[in-house]
mmCIF file of C-alpha atoms in Angstrom:
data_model
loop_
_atom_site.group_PDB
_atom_site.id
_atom_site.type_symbol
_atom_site.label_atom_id
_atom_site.label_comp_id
_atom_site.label_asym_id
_atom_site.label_seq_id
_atom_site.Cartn_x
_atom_site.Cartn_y
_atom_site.Cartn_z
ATOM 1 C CA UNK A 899 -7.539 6.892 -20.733
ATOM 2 C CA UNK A 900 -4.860 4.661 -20.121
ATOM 3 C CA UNK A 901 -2.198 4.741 -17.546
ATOM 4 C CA UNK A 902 1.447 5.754 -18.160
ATOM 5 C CA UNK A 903 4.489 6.120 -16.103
ATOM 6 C CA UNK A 904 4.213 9.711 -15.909
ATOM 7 C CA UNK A 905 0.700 8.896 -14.572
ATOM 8 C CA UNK A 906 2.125 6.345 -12.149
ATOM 9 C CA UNK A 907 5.052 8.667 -10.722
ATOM 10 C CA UNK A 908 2.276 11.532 -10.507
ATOM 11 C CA UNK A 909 0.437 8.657 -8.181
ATOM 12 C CA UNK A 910 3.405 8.012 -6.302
ATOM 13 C CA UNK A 911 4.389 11.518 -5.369
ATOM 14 C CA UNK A 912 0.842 11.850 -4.441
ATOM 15 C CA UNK A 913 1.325 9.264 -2.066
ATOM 16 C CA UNK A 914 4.413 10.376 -0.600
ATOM 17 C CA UNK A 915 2.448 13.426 0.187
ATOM 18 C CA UNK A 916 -0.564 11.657 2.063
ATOM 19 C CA UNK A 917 1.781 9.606 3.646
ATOM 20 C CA UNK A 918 3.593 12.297 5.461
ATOM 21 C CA UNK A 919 0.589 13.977 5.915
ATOM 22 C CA UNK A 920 -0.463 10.882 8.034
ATOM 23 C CA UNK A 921 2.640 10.222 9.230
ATOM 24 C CA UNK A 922 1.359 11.280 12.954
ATOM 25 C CA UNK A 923 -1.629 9.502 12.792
ATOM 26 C CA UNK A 924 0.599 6.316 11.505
ATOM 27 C CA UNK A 925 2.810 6.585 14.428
ATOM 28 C CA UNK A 926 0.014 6.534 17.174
ATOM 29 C CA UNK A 927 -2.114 3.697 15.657
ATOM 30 C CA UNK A 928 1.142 1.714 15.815
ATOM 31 C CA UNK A 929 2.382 3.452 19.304
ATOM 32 C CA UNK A 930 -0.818 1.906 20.692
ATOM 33 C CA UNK A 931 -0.500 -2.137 18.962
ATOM 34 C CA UNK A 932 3.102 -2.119 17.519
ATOM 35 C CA UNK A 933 6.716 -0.192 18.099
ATOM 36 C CA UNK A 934 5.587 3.282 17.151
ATOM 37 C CA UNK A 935 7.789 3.051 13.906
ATOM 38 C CA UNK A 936 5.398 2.177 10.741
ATOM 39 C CA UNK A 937 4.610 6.327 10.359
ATOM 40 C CA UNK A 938 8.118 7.024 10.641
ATOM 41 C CA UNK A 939 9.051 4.042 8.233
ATOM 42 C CA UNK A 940 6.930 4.960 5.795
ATOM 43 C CA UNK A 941 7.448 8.707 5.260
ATOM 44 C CA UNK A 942 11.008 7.768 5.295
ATOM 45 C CA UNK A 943 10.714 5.353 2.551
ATOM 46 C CA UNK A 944 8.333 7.620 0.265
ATOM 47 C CA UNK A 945 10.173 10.505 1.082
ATOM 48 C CA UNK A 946 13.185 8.214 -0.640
ATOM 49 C CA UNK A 947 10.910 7.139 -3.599
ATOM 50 C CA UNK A 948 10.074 10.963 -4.534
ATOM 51 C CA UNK A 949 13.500 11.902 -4.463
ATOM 52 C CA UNK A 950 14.375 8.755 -6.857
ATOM 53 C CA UNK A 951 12.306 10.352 -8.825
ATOM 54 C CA UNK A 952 13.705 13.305 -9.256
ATOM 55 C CA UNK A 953 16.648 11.962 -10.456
ATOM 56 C CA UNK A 954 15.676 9.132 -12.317
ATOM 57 C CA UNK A 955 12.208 8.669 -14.118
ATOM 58 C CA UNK A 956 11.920 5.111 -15.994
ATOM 59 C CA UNK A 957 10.092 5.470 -18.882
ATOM 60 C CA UNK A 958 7.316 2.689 -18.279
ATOM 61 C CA UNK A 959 5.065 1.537 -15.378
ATOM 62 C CA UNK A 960 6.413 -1.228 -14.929
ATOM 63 C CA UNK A 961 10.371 0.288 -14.856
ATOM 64 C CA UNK A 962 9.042 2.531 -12.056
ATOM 65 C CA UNK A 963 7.048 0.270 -10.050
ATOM 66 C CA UNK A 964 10.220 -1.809 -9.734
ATOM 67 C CA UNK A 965 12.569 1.107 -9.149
ATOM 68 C CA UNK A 966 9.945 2.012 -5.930
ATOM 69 C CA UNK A 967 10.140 -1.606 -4.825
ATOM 70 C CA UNK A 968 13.632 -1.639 -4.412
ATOM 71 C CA UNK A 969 13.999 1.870 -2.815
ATOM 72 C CA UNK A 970 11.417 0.871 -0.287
ATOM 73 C CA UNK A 971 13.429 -1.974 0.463
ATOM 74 C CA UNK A 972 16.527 -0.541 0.855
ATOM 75 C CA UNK A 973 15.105 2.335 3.238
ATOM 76 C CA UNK A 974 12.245 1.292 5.445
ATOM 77 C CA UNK A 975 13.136 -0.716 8.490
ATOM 78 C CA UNK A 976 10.964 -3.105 10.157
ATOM 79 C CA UNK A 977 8.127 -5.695 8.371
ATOM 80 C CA UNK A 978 6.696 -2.549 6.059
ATOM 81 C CA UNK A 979 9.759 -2.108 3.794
ATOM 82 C CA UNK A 980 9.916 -5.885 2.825
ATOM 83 C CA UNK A 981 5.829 -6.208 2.684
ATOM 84 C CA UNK A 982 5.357 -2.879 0.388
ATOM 85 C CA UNK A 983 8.785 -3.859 -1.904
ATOM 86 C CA UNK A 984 7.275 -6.896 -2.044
ATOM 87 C CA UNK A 985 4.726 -6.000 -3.517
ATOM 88 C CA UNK A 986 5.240 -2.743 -5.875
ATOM 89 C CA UNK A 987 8.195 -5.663 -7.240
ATOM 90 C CA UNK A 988 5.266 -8.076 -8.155
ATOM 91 C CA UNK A 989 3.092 -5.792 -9.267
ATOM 92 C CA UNK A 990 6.061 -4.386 -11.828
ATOM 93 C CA UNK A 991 6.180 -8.180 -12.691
ATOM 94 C CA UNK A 992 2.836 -8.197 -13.730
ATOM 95 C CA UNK A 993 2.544 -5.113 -15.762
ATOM 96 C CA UNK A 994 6.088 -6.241 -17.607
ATOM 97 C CA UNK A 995 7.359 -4.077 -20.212
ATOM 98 C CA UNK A 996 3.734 -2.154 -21.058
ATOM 99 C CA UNK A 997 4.015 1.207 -21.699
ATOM 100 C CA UNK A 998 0.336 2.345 -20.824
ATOM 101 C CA UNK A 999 -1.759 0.249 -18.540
ATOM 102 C CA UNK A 1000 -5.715 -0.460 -18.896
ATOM 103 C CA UNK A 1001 -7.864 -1.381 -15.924
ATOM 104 C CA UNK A 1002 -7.315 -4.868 -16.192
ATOM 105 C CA UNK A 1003 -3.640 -4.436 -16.074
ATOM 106 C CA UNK A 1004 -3.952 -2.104 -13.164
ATOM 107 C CA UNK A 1005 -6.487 -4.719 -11.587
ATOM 108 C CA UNK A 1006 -3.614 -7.565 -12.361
ATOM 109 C CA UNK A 1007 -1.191 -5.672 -10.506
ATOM 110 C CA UNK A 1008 -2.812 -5.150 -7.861
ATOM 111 C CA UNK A 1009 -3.570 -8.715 -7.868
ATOM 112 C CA UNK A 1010 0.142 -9.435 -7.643
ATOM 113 C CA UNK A 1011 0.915 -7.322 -5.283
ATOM 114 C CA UNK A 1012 -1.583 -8.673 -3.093
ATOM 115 C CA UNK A 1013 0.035 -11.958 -3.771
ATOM 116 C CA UNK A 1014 3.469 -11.013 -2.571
ATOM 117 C CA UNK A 1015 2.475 -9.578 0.354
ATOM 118 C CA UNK A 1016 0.559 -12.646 1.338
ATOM 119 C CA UNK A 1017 3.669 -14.601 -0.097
ATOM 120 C CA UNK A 1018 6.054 -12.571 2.558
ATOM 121 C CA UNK A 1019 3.682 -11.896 5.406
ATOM 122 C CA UNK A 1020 1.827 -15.618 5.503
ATOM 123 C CA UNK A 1021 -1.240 -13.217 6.565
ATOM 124 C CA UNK A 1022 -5.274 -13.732 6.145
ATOM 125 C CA UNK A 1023 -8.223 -11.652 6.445
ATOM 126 C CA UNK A 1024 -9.158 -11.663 9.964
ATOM 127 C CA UNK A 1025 -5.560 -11.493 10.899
ATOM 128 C CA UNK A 1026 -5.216 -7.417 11.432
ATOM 129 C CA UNK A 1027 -2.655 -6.640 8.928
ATOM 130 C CA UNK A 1028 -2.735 -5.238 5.513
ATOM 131 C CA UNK A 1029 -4.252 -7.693 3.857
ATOM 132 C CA UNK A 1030 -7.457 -6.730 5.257
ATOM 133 C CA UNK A 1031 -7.645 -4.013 3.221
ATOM 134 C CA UNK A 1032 -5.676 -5.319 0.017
ATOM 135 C CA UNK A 1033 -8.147 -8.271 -0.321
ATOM 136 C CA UNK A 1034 -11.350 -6.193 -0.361
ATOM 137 C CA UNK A 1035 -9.821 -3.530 -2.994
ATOM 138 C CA UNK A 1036 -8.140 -6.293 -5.543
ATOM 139 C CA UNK A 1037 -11.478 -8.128 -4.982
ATOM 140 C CA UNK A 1038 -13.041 -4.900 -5.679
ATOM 141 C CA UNK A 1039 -11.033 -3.798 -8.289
ATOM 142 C CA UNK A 1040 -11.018 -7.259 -10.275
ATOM 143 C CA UNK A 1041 -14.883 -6.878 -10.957
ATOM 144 C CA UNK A 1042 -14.704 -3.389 -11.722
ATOM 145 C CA UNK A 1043 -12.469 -4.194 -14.599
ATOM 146 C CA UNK A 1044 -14.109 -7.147 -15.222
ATOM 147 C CA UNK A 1045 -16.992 -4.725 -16.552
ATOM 148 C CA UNK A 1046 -14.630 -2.843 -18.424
ATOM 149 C CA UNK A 1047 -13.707 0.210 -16.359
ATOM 150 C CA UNK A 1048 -10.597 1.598 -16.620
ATOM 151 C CA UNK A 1049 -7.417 2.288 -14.808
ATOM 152 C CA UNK A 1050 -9.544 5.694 -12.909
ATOM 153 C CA UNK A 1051 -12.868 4.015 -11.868
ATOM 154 C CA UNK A 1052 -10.755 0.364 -10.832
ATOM 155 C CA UNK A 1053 -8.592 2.913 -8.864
ATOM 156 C CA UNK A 1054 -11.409 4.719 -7.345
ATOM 157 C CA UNK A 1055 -13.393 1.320 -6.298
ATOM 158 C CA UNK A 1056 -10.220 -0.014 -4.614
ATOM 159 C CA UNK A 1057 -9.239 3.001 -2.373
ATOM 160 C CA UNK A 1058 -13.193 2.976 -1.185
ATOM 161 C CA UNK A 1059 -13.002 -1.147 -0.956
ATOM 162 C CA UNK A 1060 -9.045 -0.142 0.994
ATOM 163 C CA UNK A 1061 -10.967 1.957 3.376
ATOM 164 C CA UNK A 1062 -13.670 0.075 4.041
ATOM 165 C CA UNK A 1063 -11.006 -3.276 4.479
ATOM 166 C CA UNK A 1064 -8.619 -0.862 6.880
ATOM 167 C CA UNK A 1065 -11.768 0.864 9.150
ATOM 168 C CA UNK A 1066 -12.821 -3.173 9.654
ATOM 169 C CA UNK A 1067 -9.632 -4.024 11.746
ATOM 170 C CA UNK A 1068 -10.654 -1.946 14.378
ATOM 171 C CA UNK A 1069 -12.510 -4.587 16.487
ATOM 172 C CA UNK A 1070 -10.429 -7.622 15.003
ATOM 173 C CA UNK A 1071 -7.617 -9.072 17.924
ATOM 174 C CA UNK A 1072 -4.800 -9.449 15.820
ATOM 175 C CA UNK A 1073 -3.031 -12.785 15.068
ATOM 176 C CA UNK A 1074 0.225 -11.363 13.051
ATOM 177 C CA UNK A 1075 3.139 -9.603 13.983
ATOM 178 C CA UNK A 1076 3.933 -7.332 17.330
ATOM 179 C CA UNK A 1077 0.161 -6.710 17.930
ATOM 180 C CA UNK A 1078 -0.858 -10.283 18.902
ATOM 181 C CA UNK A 1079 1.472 -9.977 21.578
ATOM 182 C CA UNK A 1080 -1.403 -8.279 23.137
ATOM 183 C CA UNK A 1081 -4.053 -10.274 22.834
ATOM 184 C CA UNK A 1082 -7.237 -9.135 23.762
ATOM 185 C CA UNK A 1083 -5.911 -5.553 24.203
ATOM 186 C CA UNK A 1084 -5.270 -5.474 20.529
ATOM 187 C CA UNK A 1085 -8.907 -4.891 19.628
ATOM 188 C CA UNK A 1086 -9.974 -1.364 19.431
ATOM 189 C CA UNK A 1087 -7.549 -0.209 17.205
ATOM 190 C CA UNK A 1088 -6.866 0.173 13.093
ATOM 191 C CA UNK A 1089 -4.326 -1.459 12.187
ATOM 192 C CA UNK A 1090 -1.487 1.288 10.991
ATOM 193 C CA UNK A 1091 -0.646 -0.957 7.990
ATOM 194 C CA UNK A 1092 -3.736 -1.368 6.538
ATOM 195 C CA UNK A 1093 -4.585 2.195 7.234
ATOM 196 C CA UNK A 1094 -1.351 2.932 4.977
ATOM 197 C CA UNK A 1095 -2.358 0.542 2.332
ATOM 198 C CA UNK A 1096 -5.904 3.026 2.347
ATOM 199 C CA UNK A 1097 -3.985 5.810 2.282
ATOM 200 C CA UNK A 1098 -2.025 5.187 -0.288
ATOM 201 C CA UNK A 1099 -4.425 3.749 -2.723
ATOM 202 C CA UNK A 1100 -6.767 6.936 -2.063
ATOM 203 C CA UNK A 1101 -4.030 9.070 -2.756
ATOM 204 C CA UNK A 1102 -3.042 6.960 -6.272
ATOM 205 C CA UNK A 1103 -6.847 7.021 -6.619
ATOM 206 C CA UNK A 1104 -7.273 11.089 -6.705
ATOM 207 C CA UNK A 1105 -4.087 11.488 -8.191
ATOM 208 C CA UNK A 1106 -5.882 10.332 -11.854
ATOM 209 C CA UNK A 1107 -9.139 12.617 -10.759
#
């Protein structure tokens, strides 16, 4: 079954939902290696995308990938708005004007996305951001479609490959943004933005089960 935009604003309200459900945790993994703002930021931002929404639907993936990219921007402070518009905008790029998406186009965008965050954030694996867990699920995702799995199973594969990528930061001293101010003191913690990348592609994940 493929994916449509109704199946991609179900996703998104789903992960407006995890996301404030987390928004605690969000704020203490970033109290402890940041400014204490990412949980805030986010459930701000999805909190704006869900009541888009409501409004205004677009009528294709694509159309409503974009419309979240540019509400994100426009309402999260900080490095997450620009990193996540970033990269809901590339992945609408990459899906274009389709109105139902296979795996391989969900793989693509996720592909893209990836791509624009690197693009914006100059990060690597290794580095304690996001990417660490957006390289292991696009990776993950890639061969999944590459076998022929569709948009649920490439879904399901990236949010485990997400959590795995997010749970890995924990020992890593980071080498981007506020937290390599600390140093040393930096290890021993997840980093909050890949733990909302995992979050969010679980919740897109279990929105389709």
């Amino acid at each position: 079954m493929g994916c449509t935009a109704q199946d991609v604003i179900a996703a998104l309200r789903a992960g407006a939902a995890v996301v404030a459900d987390h928004r605690d945790e969000l704020v203490e993994l970033d109290r402890v290696i940041g400014d204490a703002d990412h949980g805030e930021n986010m459930d701000r931002g999805f909190r704006a995308v869900a009541s888009k929404l409501d409004t205004a639907a677009p009528e294709t993936p694509g159309a409503v990938l974009k419309q979240v990219a540019t509400t994100l921007i426009s309402t999260v402070g900080g490095a997450s708005g620009p990193l996540y518009g970033t990269a809901f905008l590339r992945a609408a790029s990459a899906v274009g004007d389709a109105t139902e998406l296979d795996g391989m186009a969900v793989a693509a965008a996720l592909q893209s996305g990836l791509e624009g965050v690197v693009a914006r954030g100059r990060a690597e694996p290794g580095d304690k951001t996001m990417v660490d867990a957006l390289v292991p699920a696009v990776d993950a995702a890639t061969a999944a479609a590459a076998e022929g799995a569709g948009p649920d199973r490439v879904l399901a594969v990236a949010a485990a490959a997400a959590r795995t990528g997010a749970e890995s930061t924990e020992p890593l001293v980071a080498r981007k943004g506020r937290a390599s101010y600390l140093g040393e003191r930096s290890a021993g913690h997840v980093d909050p933005g890949a733990r909302s990348t995992a979050l969010l592609l679980s919740a897109f994940a279990e929105s389709r089960s």
